[in-house]
Coordinates of C-alpha atoms and ligand atoms in Angstrom, one line a residue:
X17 CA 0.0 0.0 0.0
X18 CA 1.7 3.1 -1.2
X19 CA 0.7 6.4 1.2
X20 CA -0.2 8.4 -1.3
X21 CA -3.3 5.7 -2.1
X22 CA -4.9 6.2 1.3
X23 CA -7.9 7.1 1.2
X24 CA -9.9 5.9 3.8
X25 CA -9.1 5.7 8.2
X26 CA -11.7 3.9 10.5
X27 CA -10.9 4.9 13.6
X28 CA -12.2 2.4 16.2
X29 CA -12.3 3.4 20.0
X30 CA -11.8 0.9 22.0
X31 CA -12.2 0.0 26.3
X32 CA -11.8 -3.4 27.1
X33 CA -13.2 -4.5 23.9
X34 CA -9.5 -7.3 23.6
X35 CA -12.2 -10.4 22.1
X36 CA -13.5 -7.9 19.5
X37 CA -10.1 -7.0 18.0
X38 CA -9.7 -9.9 15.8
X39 CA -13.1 -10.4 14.5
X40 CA -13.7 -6.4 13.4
X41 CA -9.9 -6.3 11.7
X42 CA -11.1 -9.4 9.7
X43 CA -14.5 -7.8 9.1
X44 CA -13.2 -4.9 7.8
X45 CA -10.8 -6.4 5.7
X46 CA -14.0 -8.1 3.5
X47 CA -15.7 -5.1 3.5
X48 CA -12.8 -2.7 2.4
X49 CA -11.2 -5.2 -0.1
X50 CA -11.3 -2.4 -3.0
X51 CA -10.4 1.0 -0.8
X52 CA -7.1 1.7 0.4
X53 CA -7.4 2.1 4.4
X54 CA -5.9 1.9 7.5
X55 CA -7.3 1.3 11.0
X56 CA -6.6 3.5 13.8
X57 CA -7.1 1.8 17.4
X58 CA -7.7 4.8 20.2
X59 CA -7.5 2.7 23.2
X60 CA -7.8 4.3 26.6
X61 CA -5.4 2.2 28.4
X62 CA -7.7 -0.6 28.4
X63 CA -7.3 -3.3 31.9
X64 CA -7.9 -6.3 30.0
X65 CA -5.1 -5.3 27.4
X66 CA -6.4 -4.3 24.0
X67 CA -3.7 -1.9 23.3
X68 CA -1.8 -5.1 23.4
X69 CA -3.4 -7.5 21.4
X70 CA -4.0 -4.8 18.7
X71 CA -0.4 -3.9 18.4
X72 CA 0.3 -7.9 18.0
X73 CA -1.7 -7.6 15.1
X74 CA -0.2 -4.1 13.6
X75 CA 3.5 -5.5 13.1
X76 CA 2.5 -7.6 10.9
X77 CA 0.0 -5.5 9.2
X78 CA 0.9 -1.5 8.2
X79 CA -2.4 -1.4 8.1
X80 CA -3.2 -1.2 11.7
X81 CA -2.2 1.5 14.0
X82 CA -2.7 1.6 17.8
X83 CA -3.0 4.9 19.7
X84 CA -3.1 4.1 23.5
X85 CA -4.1 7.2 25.8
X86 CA -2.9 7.2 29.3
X87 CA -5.0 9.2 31.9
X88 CA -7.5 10.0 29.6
X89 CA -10.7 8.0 29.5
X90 CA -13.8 9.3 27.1
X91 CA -15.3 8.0 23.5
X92 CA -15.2 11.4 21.7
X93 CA -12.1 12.3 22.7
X94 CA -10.8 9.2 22.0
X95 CA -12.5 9.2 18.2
X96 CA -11.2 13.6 17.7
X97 CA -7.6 11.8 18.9
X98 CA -7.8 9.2 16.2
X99 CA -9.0 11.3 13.6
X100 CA -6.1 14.3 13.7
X101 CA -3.8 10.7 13.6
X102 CA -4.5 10.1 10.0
X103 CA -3.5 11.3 6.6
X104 CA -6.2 10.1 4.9
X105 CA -8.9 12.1 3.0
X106 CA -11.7 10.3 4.3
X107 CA -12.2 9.5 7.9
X108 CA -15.1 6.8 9.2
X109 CA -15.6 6.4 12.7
X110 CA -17.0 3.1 14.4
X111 CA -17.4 1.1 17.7
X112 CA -14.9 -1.4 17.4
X113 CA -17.6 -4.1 19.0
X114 CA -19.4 -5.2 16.0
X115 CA -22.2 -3.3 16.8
X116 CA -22.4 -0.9 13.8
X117 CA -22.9 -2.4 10.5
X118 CA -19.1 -2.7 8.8
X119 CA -21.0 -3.7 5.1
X120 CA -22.4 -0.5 4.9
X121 CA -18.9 1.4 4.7
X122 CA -18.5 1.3 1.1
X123 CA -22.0 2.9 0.6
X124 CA -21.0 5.5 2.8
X125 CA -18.0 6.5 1.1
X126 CA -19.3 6.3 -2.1
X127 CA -22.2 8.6 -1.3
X128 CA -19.7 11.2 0.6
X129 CA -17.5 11.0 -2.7
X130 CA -20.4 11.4 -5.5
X131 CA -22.9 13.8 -3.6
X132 CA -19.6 15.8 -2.2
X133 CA -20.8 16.0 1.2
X134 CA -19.1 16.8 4.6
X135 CA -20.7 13.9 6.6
X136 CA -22.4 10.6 5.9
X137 CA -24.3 9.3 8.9
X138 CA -24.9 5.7 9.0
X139 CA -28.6 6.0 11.2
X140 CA -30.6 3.7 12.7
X141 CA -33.8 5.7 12.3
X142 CA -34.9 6.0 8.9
X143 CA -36.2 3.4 6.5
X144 CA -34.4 0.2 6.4
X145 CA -32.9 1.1 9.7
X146 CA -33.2 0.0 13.0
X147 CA -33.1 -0.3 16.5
X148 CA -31.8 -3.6 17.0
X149 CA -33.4 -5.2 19.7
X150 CA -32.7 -2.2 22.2
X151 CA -34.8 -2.1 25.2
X152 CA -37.6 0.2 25.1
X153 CA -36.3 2.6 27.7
X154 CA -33.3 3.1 25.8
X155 CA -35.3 3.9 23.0
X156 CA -37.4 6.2 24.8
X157 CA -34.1 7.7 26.0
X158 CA -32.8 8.3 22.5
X159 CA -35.4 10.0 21.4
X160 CA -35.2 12.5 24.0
X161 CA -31.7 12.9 23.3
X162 CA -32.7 13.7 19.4
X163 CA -35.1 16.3 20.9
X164 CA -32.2 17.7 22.8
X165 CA -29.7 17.9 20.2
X166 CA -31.6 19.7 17.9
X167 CA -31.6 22.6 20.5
X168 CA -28.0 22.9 19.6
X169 CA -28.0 21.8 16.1
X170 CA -29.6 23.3 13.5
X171 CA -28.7 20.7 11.0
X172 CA -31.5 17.9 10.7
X173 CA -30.3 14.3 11.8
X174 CA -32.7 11.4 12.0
X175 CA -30.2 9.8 14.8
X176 CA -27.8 12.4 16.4
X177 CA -26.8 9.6 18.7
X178 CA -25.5 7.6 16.2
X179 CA -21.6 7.1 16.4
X180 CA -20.9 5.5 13.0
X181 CA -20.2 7.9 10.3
X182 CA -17.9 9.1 7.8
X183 CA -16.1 12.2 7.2
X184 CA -14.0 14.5 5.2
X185 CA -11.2 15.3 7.0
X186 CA -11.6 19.1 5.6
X187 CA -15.1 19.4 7.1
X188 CA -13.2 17.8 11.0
X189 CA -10.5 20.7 10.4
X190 CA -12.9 23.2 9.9
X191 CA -14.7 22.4 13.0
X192 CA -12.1 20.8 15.4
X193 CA -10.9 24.2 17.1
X194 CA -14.5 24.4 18.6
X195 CA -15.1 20.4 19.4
X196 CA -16.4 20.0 23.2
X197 CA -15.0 16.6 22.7
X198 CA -17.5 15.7 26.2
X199 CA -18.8 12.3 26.4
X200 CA -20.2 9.7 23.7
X201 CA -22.0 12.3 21.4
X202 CA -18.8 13.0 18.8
X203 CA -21.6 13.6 16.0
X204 CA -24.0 16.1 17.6
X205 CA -20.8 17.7 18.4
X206 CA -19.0 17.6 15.2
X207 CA -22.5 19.0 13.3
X208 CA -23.3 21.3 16.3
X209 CA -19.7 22.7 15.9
X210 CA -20.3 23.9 12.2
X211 CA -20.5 27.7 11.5
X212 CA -22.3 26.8 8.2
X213 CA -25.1 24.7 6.6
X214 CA -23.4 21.0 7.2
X215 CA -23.7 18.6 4.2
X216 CA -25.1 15.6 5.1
X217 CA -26.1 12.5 3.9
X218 CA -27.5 9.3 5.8
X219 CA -27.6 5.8 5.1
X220 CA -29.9 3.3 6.9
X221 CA -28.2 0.1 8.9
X222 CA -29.3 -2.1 11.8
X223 CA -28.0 -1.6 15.1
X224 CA -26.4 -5.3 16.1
X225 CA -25.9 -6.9 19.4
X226 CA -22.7 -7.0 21.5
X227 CA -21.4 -10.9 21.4
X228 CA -18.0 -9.8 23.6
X229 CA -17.5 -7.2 26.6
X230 CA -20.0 -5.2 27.8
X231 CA -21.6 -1.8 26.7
X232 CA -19.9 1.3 28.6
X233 CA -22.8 3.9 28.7
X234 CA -24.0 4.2 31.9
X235 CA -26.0 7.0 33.7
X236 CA -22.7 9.3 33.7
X237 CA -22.8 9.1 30.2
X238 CA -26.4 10.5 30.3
X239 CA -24.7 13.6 32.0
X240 CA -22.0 13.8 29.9
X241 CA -24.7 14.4 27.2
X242 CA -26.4 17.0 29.1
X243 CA -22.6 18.5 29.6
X244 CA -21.9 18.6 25.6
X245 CA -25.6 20.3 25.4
X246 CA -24.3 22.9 28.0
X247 CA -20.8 23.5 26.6
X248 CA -22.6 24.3 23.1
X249 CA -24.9 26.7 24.2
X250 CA -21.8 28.6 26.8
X251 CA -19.4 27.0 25.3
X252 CA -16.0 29.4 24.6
X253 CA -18.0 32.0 27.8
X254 CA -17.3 29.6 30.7
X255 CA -16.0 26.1 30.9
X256 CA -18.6 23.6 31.8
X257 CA -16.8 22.0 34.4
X258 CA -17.0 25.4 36.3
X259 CA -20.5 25.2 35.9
X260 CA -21.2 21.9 37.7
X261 CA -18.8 23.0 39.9
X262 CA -21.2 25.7 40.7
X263 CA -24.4 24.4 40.7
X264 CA -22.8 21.7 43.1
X265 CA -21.7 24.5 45.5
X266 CA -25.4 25.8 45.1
X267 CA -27.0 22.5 45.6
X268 CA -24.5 22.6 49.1
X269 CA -26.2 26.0 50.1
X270 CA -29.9 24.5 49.6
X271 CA -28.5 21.5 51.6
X272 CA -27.4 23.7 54.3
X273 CA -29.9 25.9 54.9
X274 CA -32.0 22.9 55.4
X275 CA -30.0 21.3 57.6
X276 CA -29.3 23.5 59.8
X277 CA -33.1 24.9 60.2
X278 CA -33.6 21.4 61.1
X279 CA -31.0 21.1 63.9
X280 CA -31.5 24.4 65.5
X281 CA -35.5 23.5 65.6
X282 CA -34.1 20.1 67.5
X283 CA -32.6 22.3 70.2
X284 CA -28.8 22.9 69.2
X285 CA -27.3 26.2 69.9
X286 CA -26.9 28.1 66.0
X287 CA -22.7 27.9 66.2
X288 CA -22.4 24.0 66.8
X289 CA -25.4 24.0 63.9
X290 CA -23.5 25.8 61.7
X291 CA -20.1 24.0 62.4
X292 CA -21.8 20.9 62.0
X293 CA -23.7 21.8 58.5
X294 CA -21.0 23.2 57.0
X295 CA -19.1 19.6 57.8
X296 CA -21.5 17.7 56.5
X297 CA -22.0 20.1 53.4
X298 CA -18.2 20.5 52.6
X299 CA -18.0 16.6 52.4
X300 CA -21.0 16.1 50.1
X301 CA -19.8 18.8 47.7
X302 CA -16.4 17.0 47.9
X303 CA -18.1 13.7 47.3
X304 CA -20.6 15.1 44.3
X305 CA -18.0 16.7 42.3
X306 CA -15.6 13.9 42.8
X307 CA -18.3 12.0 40.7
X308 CA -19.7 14.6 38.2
X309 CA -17.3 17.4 38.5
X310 CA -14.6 15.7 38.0
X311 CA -15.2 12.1 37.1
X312 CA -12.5 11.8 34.9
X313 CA -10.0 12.1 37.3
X314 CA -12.0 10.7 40.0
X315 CA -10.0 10.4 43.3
X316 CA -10.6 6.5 44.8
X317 CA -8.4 4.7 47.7
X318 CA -5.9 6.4 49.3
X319 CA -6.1 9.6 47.6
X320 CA -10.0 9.9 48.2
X321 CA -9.0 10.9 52.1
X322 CA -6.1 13.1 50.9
X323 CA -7.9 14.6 48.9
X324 CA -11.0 15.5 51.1
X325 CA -8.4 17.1 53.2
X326 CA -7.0 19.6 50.4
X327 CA -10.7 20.2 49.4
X328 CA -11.3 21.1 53.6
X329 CA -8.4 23.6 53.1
X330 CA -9.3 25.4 50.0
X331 CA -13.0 25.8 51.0
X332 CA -12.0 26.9 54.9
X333 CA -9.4 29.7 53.0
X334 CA -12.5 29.8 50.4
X335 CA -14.6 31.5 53.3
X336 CA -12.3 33.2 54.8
X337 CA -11.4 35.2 51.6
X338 CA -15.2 35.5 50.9
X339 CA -15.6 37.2 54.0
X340 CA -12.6 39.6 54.0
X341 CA -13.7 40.6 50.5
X342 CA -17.5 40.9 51.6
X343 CA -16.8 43.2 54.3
X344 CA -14.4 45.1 52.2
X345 CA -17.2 46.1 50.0
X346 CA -19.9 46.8 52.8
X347 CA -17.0 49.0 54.3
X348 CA -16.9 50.9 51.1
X349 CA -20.8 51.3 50.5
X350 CA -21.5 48.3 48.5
X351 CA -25.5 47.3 49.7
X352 CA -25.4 43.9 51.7
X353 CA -26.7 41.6 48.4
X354 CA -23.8 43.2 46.3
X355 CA -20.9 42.6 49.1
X356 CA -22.5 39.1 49.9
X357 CA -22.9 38.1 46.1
X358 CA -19.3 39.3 45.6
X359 CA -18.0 37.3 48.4
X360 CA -19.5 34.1 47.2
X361 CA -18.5 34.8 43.6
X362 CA -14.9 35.1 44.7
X363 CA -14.7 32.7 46.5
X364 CA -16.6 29.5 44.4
X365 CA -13.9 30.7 41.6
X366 CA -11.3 30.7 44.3
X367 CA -12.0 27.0 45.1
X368 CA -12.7 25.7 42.1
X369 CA -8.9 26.8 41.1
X370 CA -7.2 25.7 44.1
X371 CA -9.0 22.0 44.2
X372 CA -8.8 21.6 40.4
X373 CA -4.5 22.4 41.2
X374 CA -4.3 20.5 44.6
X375 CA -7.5 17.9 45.1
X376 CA -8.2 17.0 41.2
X377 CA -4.4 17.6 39.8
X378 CA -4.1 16.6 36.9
X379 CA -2.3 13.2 35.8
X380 CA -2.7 12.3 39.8
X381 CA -5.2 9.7 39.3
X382 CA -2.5 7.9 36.4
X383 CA -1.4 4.6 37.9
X384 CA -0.2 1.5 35.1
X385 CA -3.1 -0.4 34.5
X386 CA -2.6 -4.1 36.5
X387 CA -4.0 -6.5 34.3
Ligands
GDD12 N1 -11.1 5.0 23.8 C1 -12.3 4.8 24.4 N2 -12.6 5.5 25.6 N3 -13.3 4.1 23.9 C2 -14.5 3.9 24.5 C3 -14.8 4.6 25.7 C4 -13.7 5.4 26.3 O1 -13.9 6.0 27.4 N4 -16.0 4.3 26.1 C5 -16.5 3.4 25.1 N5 -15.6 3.2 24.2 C6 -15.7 2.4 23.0 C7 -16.1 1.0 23.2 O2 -15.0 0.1 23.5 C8 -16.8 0.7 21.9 O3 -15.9 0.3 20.9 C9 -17.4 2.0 21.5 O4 -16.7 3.0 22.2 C10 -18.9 2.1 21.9 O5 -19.0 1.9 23.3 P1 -20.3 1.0 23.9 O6 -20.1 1.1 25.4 O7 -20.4 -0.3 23.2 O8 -21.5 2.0 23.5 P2 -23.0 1.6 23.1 O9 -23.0 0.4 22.2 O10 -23.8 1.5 24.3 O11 -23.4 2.9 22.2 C11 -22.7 3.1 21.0 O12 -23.6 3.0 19.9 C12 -24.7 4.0 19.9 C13 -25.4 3.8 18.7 O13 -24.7 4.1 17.5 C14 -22.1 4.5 21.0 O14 -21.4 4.7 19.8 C15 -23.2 5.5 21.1 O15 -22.5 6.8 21.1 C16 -24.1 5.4 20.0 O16 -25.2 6.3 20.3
MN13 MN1 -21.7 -1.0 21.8

């Protein structure tokens, strides 16, 4: 295969997905018999050793190349990695777990090449297309996501959710500066992304069963939806994270106001109420952002105590500098609302700096996989 031919990259995601590797190489290759490819593993340091087993296979065969991510866990990001990896013109993206419809590749390329389109989307909505046997809940759950995403999109997808499609790679560098790369939803955010009419073009398949491994989309991956819905709308004004940050810390305030009407009314004096709500508070927050917030570097063993206490000290300096600035302003004229708002401005963007340096640090959670 000369590198001038290439024409065409499937990138394949991959976590724990090491039984799949074998069969999808070798369904491929039957599919893509007449187009020059090559196949792009993104493996996210997998436990049960993908990374491995796909390299075994990629010095034999120039064909296959294996990107493994350390630290890094998440399907778009995985797919936006894989697809700035490749020279070729054309890009297709697919779950490497036999789920999606390989046969229908050719089609897809074909109708990107003659109707000179940006995207082809291969759907499981329209005609011909179809669920698979997916439970009716998760039906029920896709089409609220389609309602969603066209909030944010303006380009008209019969499955948005879908995440096997093919693209030119000048339509991903048009769009990859403004990516969200958040969760499962690489499509929605790819169209979403485009400051133009997109080109689009959609081809029917049906949605196949997982023989090996299990599925990864879980509730959090419900969130990370709502998260890619978010970043689009404020995207590029305020990072997203800050925002669950915040309406954590807000969800705190609710909690604490509650709590401590409650223990007062049982009899305790209001500054061993307050001392013991903001406890209690401080450690939920701690808890709620290490699982939303910041779930990609979630904090878990050893470093889950370590890291409450780091979180303790940021929020008790947190108050103290929202108190020193909220008198500051009072002192200087400001009405009470403005002095308190101020405070509590300053000092949620104060924490969620110092714990995102010292409790969530980057690269802290990376430890070699065991397996
Ligand atoms: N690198 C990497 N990192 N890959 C991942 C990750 C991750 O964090 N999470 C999942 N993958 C890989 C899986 O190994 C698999 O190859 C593919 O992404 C899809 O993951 P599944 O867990 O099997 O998802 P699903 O079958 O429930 O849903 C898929 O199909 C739907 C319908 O097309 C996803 O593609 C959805 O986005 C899509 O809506
Ligand atoms: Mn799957």
């Amino acid at each position: 295969m000369k590198q001038g031919d290439l024409e065409l990259a499937v990138v394949l995601p991959t976590f724990n997905e090491r039984a799949n590797v074998v069969p999808v190489l070798e369904k491929l290759a039957l599919t893509l018999a007449d187009i020059s490819y090559e196949v792009i593993f993104v493996d996210d340091d997998s436990p049960d050793g993908t990374a491995d087993v796909a390299r075994r296979i990629a010095r034999e065969n120039p064909r296959i190349r294996v990107i493994q991510r350390v630290g890094r866990r998440g399907l778009s990001s995985a797919c936006i990695e894989g697809m700035m990896a490749t020279s070729a013109p054309l890009i297709a993206v697919m779950d490497a777990d036999l789920q999606h419809d390989d046969t229908v590749l050719p089609q897809m390329v074909a109708k990107l090449k003659q109707e000179q389109l940006d995207i082809v989307v291969a759907t499981r909505n329209i005609g011909g297309g179809s669920m698979g046997n997916f439970a009716e809940s998760r039906v029920r759950l896709s089409n609220l996501g389609r309602t969603l995403s066209n909030l944010v999109s303006h380009t008209p997808l019969s499955d948005p959710m879908s995440g096997f499609f093919v693209l030119d790679r000048r339509y991903l560098l048009e769009v990859v500066y403004d990516l969200s790369g958040i969760g499962f939803k690489l499509l929605l955010d790819l169209v979403a992304s485009a400051k133009r009419p997109v080109r689009v073009g959609e081809i029917p398949y049906r949605f196949g069963v997982r023989v090996h491994g299990e599925s990864k989309l879980d509730i959090l991956v419900g969130f990370e939806y709502l998260q890619l819905l978010l970043d689009k709308f404020v995207g590029g004004l305020l990072p997203t994270r800050y925002l669950i940050f915040a309406l954590v810390g807000s969800l705190g305030a609710i909690i604490h106001m509650i709590l401590l009407g409650a223990l007062i009314a049982s009899g305790l004096q209001f500054l061993y109420a307050q001392a013991v709500t903001t406890a209690v508070v401080m450690t939920l927050n701690f808890f709620l952002n290490n699982v939303f917030t910041y779930r990609d570097r979630r904090l878990q063993g050893r470093r889950l105590l370590s890291g409450l206490l780091t979180f303790y000290a940021a929020c008790a300096l947190g108050a103290f500098i929202n108190l020193w600035i909220a008198s500051y302003l009072l002192g200087h004229g400001s009405p009470w609302y403005v002095a308190g708002f101020a405070g509590l401005v300053i000092s949620s963007v104060w924490n969620y700096g110092i714990t995102g340096i010292f409790t969530w640090r980057k690269g802290r959670t990376l430890q070699p996989r065991t397996a």
